[in-house]
């Protein structure tokens, strides 16, 4: 029998095509030849992972692998003490106690330093916040809480490894105002728009779209001056909507409403989701009752759609969601309000094993792991 080290490149590449993400990493750590193969052959498509809190004793970051129903603790020094405010294309957006932001691939540890974020509120400047002590308060919030409030969400137009002319778009401040940054910019550029809270932002078919709290749909026009332009049909809602999302499925834009209900201990939990397809050309809305074999992953990440037929452990025609990180969650609520919503029977169940999931989750964020090399 031939030695493993004698296997040809084409055979080794075939093997890597079947390896899960971490096994792909272990494969590349065996020897120089195998590492060379792993660099040329990226791992196969993966189910999203869930980034959890930092281990207070070791400083390592905890991750939850949905496909394995297992936790991992990984040393990523750049993330120590940082709050995660978004993920996109396998990259994370993180803010430290000084409210300095970075864009990082947590496994290759490639990193972009981001400019100071735009001012929070009319009379608060980031440069003054940096000088404050952690115990000081700004507008009733502690300094630590300011991290979670300064940037609500951040997404990318493209993977920086695939295109150098990518754009970072954030929702920041009290009204989740839009601002963007591109490599080479010295500061963020604020997008002019209506004085109302923005719920979510999506990069779709070459444009950034944003949905407001009044359920107006806007597109970002970058020229001549960045501003929001209203598009699409009017969207009306009823009931207790906790959060609205924008995503896409099968080439179509989707608007998703997350409804809540009061439960025991005066807690507000997620009750159900409504999925609506937006036809921008015909200015029409169609309620969507079935997303076939797909599963959607919603949270502070760029929304993710996964073909569950490739992953037997993933529930088809379902929405996986994490808890809200603002008024409806907090210390006592966070652990309880995350799960998977079955669009067929309208029931919510857990996607995790209780024994491996922490009791306190600071910033659970879905993300697609990318290669290590």
Short mmCIF file of C-alpha atoms in Angstrom, two decimals:
data_model
loop_
_atom_site.label_atom_id
_atom_site.label_comp_id
_atom_site.label_asym_id
_atom_site.label_seq_id
_atom_site.Cartn_x
_atom_site.Cartn_y
_atom_site.Cartn_z
CA UNK A 1 0.00 0.00 0.00
CA UNK A 2 1.38 3.41 -0.97
CA UNK A 3 2.17 5.98 1.73
CA UNK A 4 -0.24 8.87 2.24
CA UNK A 5 2.59 11.25 1.38
CA UNK A 6 2.82 9.65 -2.08
CA UNK A 7 -0.75 10.49 -3.07
CA UNK A 8 -0.94 12.64 -6.19
CA UNK A 9 -2.27 16.21 -6.17
CA UNK A 10 -5.44 15.30 -8.06
CA UNK A 11 -6.32 12.61 -5.50
CA UNK A 12 -5.59 14.96 -2.59
CA UNK A 13 -7.74 17.68 -4.16
CA UNK A 14 -10.58 15.18 -4.48
CA UNK A 15 -10.25 14.35 -0.77
CA UNK A 16 -10.33 18.01 0.31
CA UNK A 17 -13.61 18.47 -1.54
CA UNK A 18 -15.33 16.30 1.08
CA UNK A 19 -13.74 17.74 4.21
CA UNK A 20 -15.60 19.96 6.71
CA UNK A 21 -14.07 23.34 7.46
CA UNK A 22 -11.91 22.41 10.46
CA UNK A 23 -10.84 19.09 8.92
CA UNK A 24 -9.75 21.07 5.87
CA UNK A 25 -7.56 23.15 8.18
CA UNK A 26 -6.15 20.03 9.86
CA UNK A 27 -5.45 18.54 6.42
CA UNK A 28 -3.34 21.57 5.48
CA UNK A 29 -1.36 21.35 8.72
CA UNK A 30 -0.02 17.84 7.97
CA UNK A 31 2.86 18.80 5.69
CA UNK A 32 3.96 21.34 3.06
CA UNK A 33 2.54 19.37 0.14
CA UNK A 34 -0.86 18.96 1.77
CA UNK A 35 -0.92 22.60 2.74
CA UNK A 36 -0.22 23.54 -0.87
CA UNK A 37 -3.20 21.42 -1.95
CA UNK A 38 -5.48 22.98 0.69
CA UNK A 39 -4.55 26.46 -0.54
CA UNK A 40 -5.51 25.57 -4.09
CA UNK A 41 -8.71 23.77 -3.12
CA UNK A 42 -11.02 25.71 -0.78
CA UNK A 43 -13.31 23.75 1.54
CA UNK A 44 -16.76 22.80 0.25
CA UNK A 45 -19.79 24.96 1.12
CA UNK A 46 -20.41 25.12 4.85
CA UNK A 47 -23.37 25.72 7.10
CA UNK A 48 -23.10 29.04 8.94
CA UNK A 49 -21.36 29.08 12.28
CA UNK A 50 -22.56 31.17 15.21
CA UNK A 51 -20.01 33.42 16.86
CA UNK A 52 -20.64 33.57 20.61
CA UNK A 53 -19.09 35.39 23.53
CA UNK A 54 -15.49 35.70 24.64
CA UNK A 55 -14.24 33.32 27.31
CA UNK A 56 -13.51 35.63 30.25
CA UNK A 57 -10.70 33.41 31.57
CA UNK A 58 -8.79 32.55 28.38
CA UNK A 59 -9.83 35.41 26.09
CA UNK A 60 -10.63 32.89 23.36
CA UNK A 61 -13.68 33.31 21.16
CA UNK A 62 -16.42 30.70 21.28
CA UNK A 63 -18.01 29.45 18.09
CA UNK A 64 -20.94 27.11 17.59
CA UNK A 65 -20.86 24.72 14.65
CA UNK A 66 -24.42 24.04 13.57
CA UNK A 67 -23.49 21.00 11.49
CA UNK A 68 -21.69 19.36 14.42
CA UNK A 69 -23.83 20.78 17.27
CA UNK A 70 -20.54 21.54 18.96
CA UNK A 71 -18.72 24.51 20.51
CA UNK A 72 -15.18 25.53 19.66
CA UNK A 73 -12.90 27.98 21.50
CA UNK A 74 -10.39 29.63 19.16
CA UNK A 75 -7.58 32.05 19.96
CA UNK A 76 -8.05 35.24 17.93
CA UNK A 77 -6.08 38.02 19.71
CA UNK A 78 -7.50 40.77 17.48
CA UNK A 79 -11.01 40.10 18.82
CA UNK A 80 -10.17 40.28 22.51
CA UNK A 81 -12.37 42.76 24.30
CA UNK A 82 -14.19 43.68 21.10
CA UNK A 83 -17.92 43.78 20.43
CA UNK A 84 -19.03 42.11 17.18
CA UNK A 85 -21.51 44.27 15.26
CA UNK A 86 -21.85 42.32 12.03
CA UNK A 87 -20.55 39.72 9.60
CA UNK A 88 -20.43 39.53 5.82
CA UNK A 89 -18.71 37.22 3.32
CA UNK A 90 -16.87 35.46 6.16
CA UNK A 91 -15.52 38.72 7.66
CA UNK A 92 -16.39 40.17 11.06
CA UNK A 93 -16.85 43.78 12.15
CA UNK A 94 -15.58 44.42 15.67
CA UNK A 95 -15.47 47.46 17.99
CA UNK A 96 -13.17 47.80 21.00
CA UNK A 97 -13.65 49.76 24.24
CA UNK A 98 -12.15 52.83 22.56
CA UNK A 99 -14.80 52.54 19.83
CA UNK A 100 -12.19 51.73 17.21
CA UNK A 101 -13.42 49.38 14.49
CA UNK A 102 -11.80 46.65 12.44
CA UNK A 103 -12.86 44.39 9.60
CA UNK A 104 -11.26 40.97 10.05
CA UNK A 105 -11.27 37.46 8.65
CA UNK A 106 -11.14 35.60 11.99
CA UNK A 107 -9.21 32.62 10.62
CA UNK A 108 -6.66 34.14 8.23
CA UNK A 109 -6.54 37.15 10.61
CA UNK A 110 -6.30 39.53 7.67
CA UNK A 111 -7.49 42.88 8.94
CA UNK A 112 -8.57 46.37 7.86
CA UNK A 113 -8.45 49.24 10.32
CA UNK A 114 -11.59 51.36 10.01
CA UNK A 115 -11.83 55.14 10.62
CA UNK A 116 -13.54 56.46 13.74
CA UNK A 117 -17.27 56.05 13.42
CA UNK A 118 -19.57 59.01 12.73
CA UNK A 119 -20.78 61.03 15.72
CA UNK A 120 -23.41 59.41 17.91
CA UNK A 121 -26.22 61.91 18.51
CA UNK A 122 -26.30 65.61 17.79
CA UNK A 123 -24.13 66.76 20.69
CA UNK A 124 -21.80 63.77 21.09
CA UNK A 125 -18.55 63.39 19.24
CA UNK A 126 -16.58 60.15 19.07
CA UNK A 127 -13.34 61.97 19.93
CA UNK A 128 -14.82 62.99 23.29
CA UNK A 129 -16.14 59.50 23.96
CA UNK A 130 -12.66 58.04 23.55
CA UNK A 131 -11.42 60.10 26.49
CA UNK A 132 -14.18 58.97 28.86
CA UNK A 133 -13.74 56.29 31.49
CA UNK A 134 -15.74 53.05 31.17
CA UNK A 135 -17.95 54.02 34.10
CA UNK A 136 -18.99 57.33 32.56
CA UNK A 137 -22.39 57.60 30.91
CA UNK A 138 -23.46 59.23 27.67
CA UNK A 139 -27.16 60.02 27.27
CA UNK A 140 -28.00 57.53 30.01
CA UNK A 141 -25.84 54.70 28.61
CA UNK A 142 -22.65 53.29 30.09
CA UNK A 143 -19.54 53.37 27.95
CA UNK A 144 -19.73 49.60 27.41
CA UNK A 145 -23.31 49.93 26.18
CA UNK A 146 -22.21 52.59 23.74
CA UNK A 147 -20.32 49.89 21.83
CA UNK A 148 -23.55 48.03 21.14
CA UNK A 149 -25.46 51.18 20.25
CA UNK A 150 -22.95 53.00 18.09
CA UNK A 151 -23.10 50.52 15.19
CA UNK A 152 -26.21 48.38 14.82
CA UNK A 153 -25.13 46.47 11.74
CA UNK A 154 -22.34 46.36 9.16
CA UNK A 155 -22.19 44.58 5.79
CA UNK A 156 -19.93 44.30 2.75
CA UNK A 157 -20.69 44.67 -0.95
CA UNK A 158 -18.06 42.03 -1.84
CA UNK A 159 -15.48 39.75 -0.29
CA UNK A 160 -12.27 41.83 0.05
CA UNK A 161 -10.27 38.78 -1.05
CA UNK A 162 -12.15 38.71 -4.34
CA UNK A 163 -12.50 42.45 -5.06
CA UNK A 164 -10.34 45.28 -3.78
CA UNK A 165 -13.00 47.91 -4.58
CA UNK A 166 -15.45 46.74 -1.93
CA UNK A 167 -17.71 48.96 0.14
CA UNK A 168 -18.52 48.72 3.87
CA UNK A 169 -22.01 49.97 4.77
CA UNK A 170 -23.08 50.51 8.39
CA UNK A 171 -26.25 51.43 10.28
CA UNK A 172 -25.15 53.66 13.15
CA UNK A 173 -26.52 55.83 15.93
CA UNK A 174 -29.98 56.29 17.35
CA UNK A 175 -31.76 56.24 13.98
CA UNK A 176 -29.52 53.59 12.37
CA UNK A 177 -28.33 56.15 9.84
CA UNK A 178 -26.39 54.82 6.83
CA UNK A 179 -22.71 55.55 6.27
CA UNK A 180 -20.11 53.90 4.05
CA UNK A 181 -16.35 53.46 3.77
CA UNK A 182 -14.13 52.24 0.97
CA UNK A 183 -10.42 51.33 1.09
CA UNK A 184 -8.43 54.54 0.85
CA UNK A 185 -11.11 56.73 2.46
CA UNK A 186 -9.96 58.66 5.53
CA UNK A 187 -13.45 58.85 7.05
CA UNK A 188 -16.99 57.55 6.80
CA UNK A 189 -19.43 59.20 4.40
CA UNK A 190 -22.94 59.65 5.80
CA UNK A 191 -25.83 58.92 3.42
CA UNK A 192 -28.50 61.61 3.43
CA UNK A 193 -31.99 60.27 4.13
CA UNK A 194 -35.24 60.69 6.08
CA UNK A 195 -35.08 61.18 9.85
CA UNK A 196 -36.44 57.77 10.71
CA UNK A 197 -34.99 54.55 12.03
CA UNK A 198 -33.58 52.13 9.46
CA UNK A 199 -34.15 48.44 10.16
CA UNK A 200 -31.86 46.57 7.79
CA UNK A 201 -29.54 46.98 4.81
CA UNK A 202 -28.94 44.60 1.89
CA UNK A 203 -26.54 44.53 -1.05
CA UNK A 204 -28.56 43.15 -3.96
CA UNK A 205 -27.79 43.09 -7.69
CA UNK A 206 -25.23 45.89 -7.50
CA UNK A 207 -27.12 48.23 -5.16
CA UNK A 208 -27.53 48.83 -1.43
CA UNK A 209 -31.16 48.74 -0.27
CA UNK A 210 -32.45 49.75 3.16
CA UNK A 211 -35.82 49.29 4.88
CA UNK A 212 -37.10 51.87 7.38
CA UNK A 213 -39.12 51.46 10.57
CA UNK A 214 -42.08 52.84 8.61
CA UNK A 215 -41.42 50.07 6.08
CA UNK A 216 -40.32 52.35 3.29
CA UNK A 217 -37.85 50.73 0.89
CA UNK A 218 -34.92 52.87 -0.30
CA UNK A 219 -31.94 52.45 -2.60
CA UNK A 220 -28.63 54.24 -2.05
CA UNK A 221 -27.73 56.68 -4.85
CA UNK A 222 -24.02 57.48 -4.62
CA UNK A 223 -23.88 60.24 -7.25
CA UNK A 224 -23.74 63.20 -7.24
CA UNK A 225 -24.14 63.15 -3.43
CA UNK A 226 -24.91 59.99 -1.43
CA UNK A 227 -28.63 59.92 -0.60
CA UNK A 228 -31.56 57.55 -0.18
CA UNK A 229 -34.17 57.32 -2.92
CA UNK A 230 -37.49 55.62 -2.23
CA UNK A 231 -38.29 52.67 -4.48
CA UNK A 232 -40.68 49.75 -4.71
CA UNK A 233 -44.26 49.32 -3.52
CA UNK A 234 -45.70 50.55 -0.23
CA UNK A 235 -45.31 48.03 2.58
CA UNK A 236 -47.77 48.02 5.48
CA UNK A 237 -47.53 46.02 8.69
CA UNK A 238 -49.80 45.03 11.54
CA UNK A 239 -49.11 43.71 15.02
CA UNK A 240 -46.03 43.68 17.23
CA UNK A 241 -43.07 43.67 14.84
CA UNK A 242 -39.78 43.23 16.66
CA UNK A 243 -37.51 43.58 13.66
CA UNK A 244 -37.67 43.80 9.87
CA UNK A 245 -35.10 42.21 7.56
CA UNK A 246 -34.09 42.35 3.92
CA UNK A 247 -32.65 39.30 2.22
CA UNK A 248 -32.85 37.49 -1.10
CA UNK A 249 -33.80 34.01 -2.24
CA UNK A 250 -33.69 32.46 -5.69
CA UNK A 251 -32.81 35.83 -7.23
CA UNK A 252 -35.68 37.70 -5.57
CA UNK A 253 -35.62 40.31 -2.81
CA UNK A 254 -37.46 39.34 0.37
CA UNK A 255 -38.84 41.52 3.14
CA UNK A 256 -39.20 39.62 6.41
CA UNK A 257 -41.14 40.71 9.49
CA UNK A 258 -40.35 39.22 12.89
CA UNK A 259 -43.35 39.34 15.23
CA UNK A 260 -43.22 39.09 19.02
CA UNK A 261 -45.47 38.14 21.89
CA UNK A 262 -45.34 38.53 25.65
CA UNK A 263 -44.38 35.45 27.59
CA UNK A 264 -43.64 34.60 31.20
CA UNK A 265 -41.37 36.84 33.28
CA UNK A 266 -42.54 39.84 31.19
CA UNK A 267 -40.28 38.72 28.38
CA UNK A 268 -41.00 39.38 24.71
CA UNK A 269 -40.22 36.36 22.54
CA UNK A 270 -40.38 35.78 18.81
CA UNK A 271 -43.75 34.36 17.79
CA UNK A 272 -43.54 34.04 14.01
CA UNK A 273 -42.16 35.41 10.76
CA UNK A 274 -43.87 36.72 7.65
CA UNK A 275 -41.97 36.53 4.35
CA UNK A 276 -42.87 38.86 1.47
CA UNK A 277 -41.33 38.89 -1.99
CA UNK A 278 -40.73 42.39 -3.40
CA UNK A 279 -41.06 42.86 -7.15
CA UNK A 280 -39.21 46.12 -7.83
CA UNK A 281 -40.10 46.25 -11.51
CA UNK A 282 -43.84 45.65 -11.14
CA UNK A 283 -44.10 47.42 -7.76
CA UNK A 284 -45.89 44.39 -6.32
CA UNK A 285 -45.74 42.36 -3.11
CA UNK A 286 -46.31 38.62 -2.86
CA UNK A 287 -46.51 36.75 0.42
CA UNK A 288 -44.15 33.80 0.34
CA UNK A 289 -45.26 30.64 2.16
CA UNK A 290 -42.54 28.29 1.01
CA UNK A 291 -38.82 28.69 0.31
CA UNK A 292 -38.41 25.09 -0.88
CA UNK A 293 -35.23 23.39 0.35
CA UNK A 294 -33.68 26.63 1.52
CA UNK A 295 -33.04 27.93 5.02
CA UNK A 296 -32.52 31.61 5.88
CA UNK A 297 -30.16 32.79 8.62
CA UNK A 298 -31.11 36.16 10.10
CA UNK A 299 -29.48 38.36 12.70
CA UNK A 300 -26.80 41.04 12.73
CA UNK A 301 -25.14 39.30 9.81
CA UNK A 302 -25.60 39.85 6.11
CA UNK A 303 -28.61 37.61 5.58
CA UNK A 304 -27.66 34.12 4.42
CA UNK A 305 -29.64 31.64 2.30
CA UNK A 306 -28.49 28.00 2.35
CA UNK A 307 -29.65 25.09 0.20
CA UNK A 308 -30.45 22.55 2.92
CA UNK A 309 -30.49 19.65 0.45
CA UNK A 310 -26.68 19.65 0.79
CA UNK A 311 -26.87 19.54 4.59
CA UNK A 312 -29.10 16.87 6.15
CA UNK A 313 -28.69 18.48 9.58
CA UNK A 314 -30.24 21.75 8.34
CA UNK A 315 -34.04 22.16 8.38
CA UNK A 316 -35.46 23.08 5.00
CA UNK A 317 -38.09 25.80 4.49
CA UNK A 318 -37.01 27.41 7.77
CA UNK A 319 -35.66 30.60 9.28
CA UNK A 320 -32.79 30.40 11.77
CA UNK A 321 -32.65 33.50 13.96
CA UNK A 322 -30.62 34.97 16.79
CA UNK A 323 -31.93 37.17 19.57
CA UNK A 324 -32.24 40.91 19.21
CA UNK A 325 -29.42 42.87 20.81
CA UNK A 326 -31.34 45.93 21.88
CA UNK A 327 -34.45 46.60 23.95
CA UNK A 328 -36.06 43.20 23.54
CA UNK A 329 -33.08 41.16 24.73
CA UNK A 330 -30.54 42.07 27.40
CA UNK A 331 -28.99 39.85 30.07
CA UNK A 332 -32.16 38.03 31.03
CA UNK A 333 -33.67 37.64 27.57
CA UNK A 334 -30.79 36.87 25.25
CA UNK A 335 -30.48 33.13 25.67
CA UNK A 336 -34.18 32.46 25.27
CA UNK A 337 -35.05 34.15 22.00
CA UNK A 338 -33.12 32.34 19.33
CA UNK A 339 -34.19 29.30 17.38
CA UNK A 340 -35.54 28.03 14.08
CA UNK A 341 -38.95 28.86 12.62
CA UNK A 342 -40.55 26.22 10.39
CA UNK A 343 -42.46 28.00 7.61
CA UNK A 344 -44.65 24.93 7.00
CA UNK A 345 -46.07 24.33 10.48
CA UNK A 346 -45.32 27.84 11.86
CA UNK A 347 -43.61 26.37 14.93
CA UNK A 348 -40.37 27.47 16.60
CA UNK A 349 -37.83 24.98 17.91
CA UNK A 350 -34.22 25.08 19.08
CA UNK A 351 -31.28 24.47 16.76
CA UNK A 352 -28.79 23.78 19.53
CA UNK A 353 -28.13 21.31 22.28
CA UNK A 354 -28.69 23.00 25.65
CA UNK A 355 -25.62 21.37 27.19
CA UNK A 356 -23.26 23.03 24.69
CA UNK A 357 -24.89 26.44 24.46
CA UNK A 358 -23.87 29.16 26.96
CA UNK A 359 -26.35 30.72 29.33
CA UNK A 360 -25.22 34.25 28.41
CA UNK A 361 -24.59 35.30 24.83
CA UNK A 362 -23.15 38.76 24.26
CA UNK A 363 -23.38 39.08 20.50
CA UNK A 364 -24.45 35.95 18.62
CA UNK A 365 -23.68 36.50 14.95
CA UNK A 366 -24.08 34.08 12.04
CA UNK A 367 -21.19 33.94 9.61
CA UNK A 368 -19.85 31.68 6.87
CA UNK A 369 -16.34 30.46 7.75
CA UNK A 370 -13.79 30.91 4.99
CA UNK A 371 -10.46 29.22 4.36
CA UNK A 372 -7.64 29.43 6.93
CA UNK A 373 -4.83 30.02 4.46
#
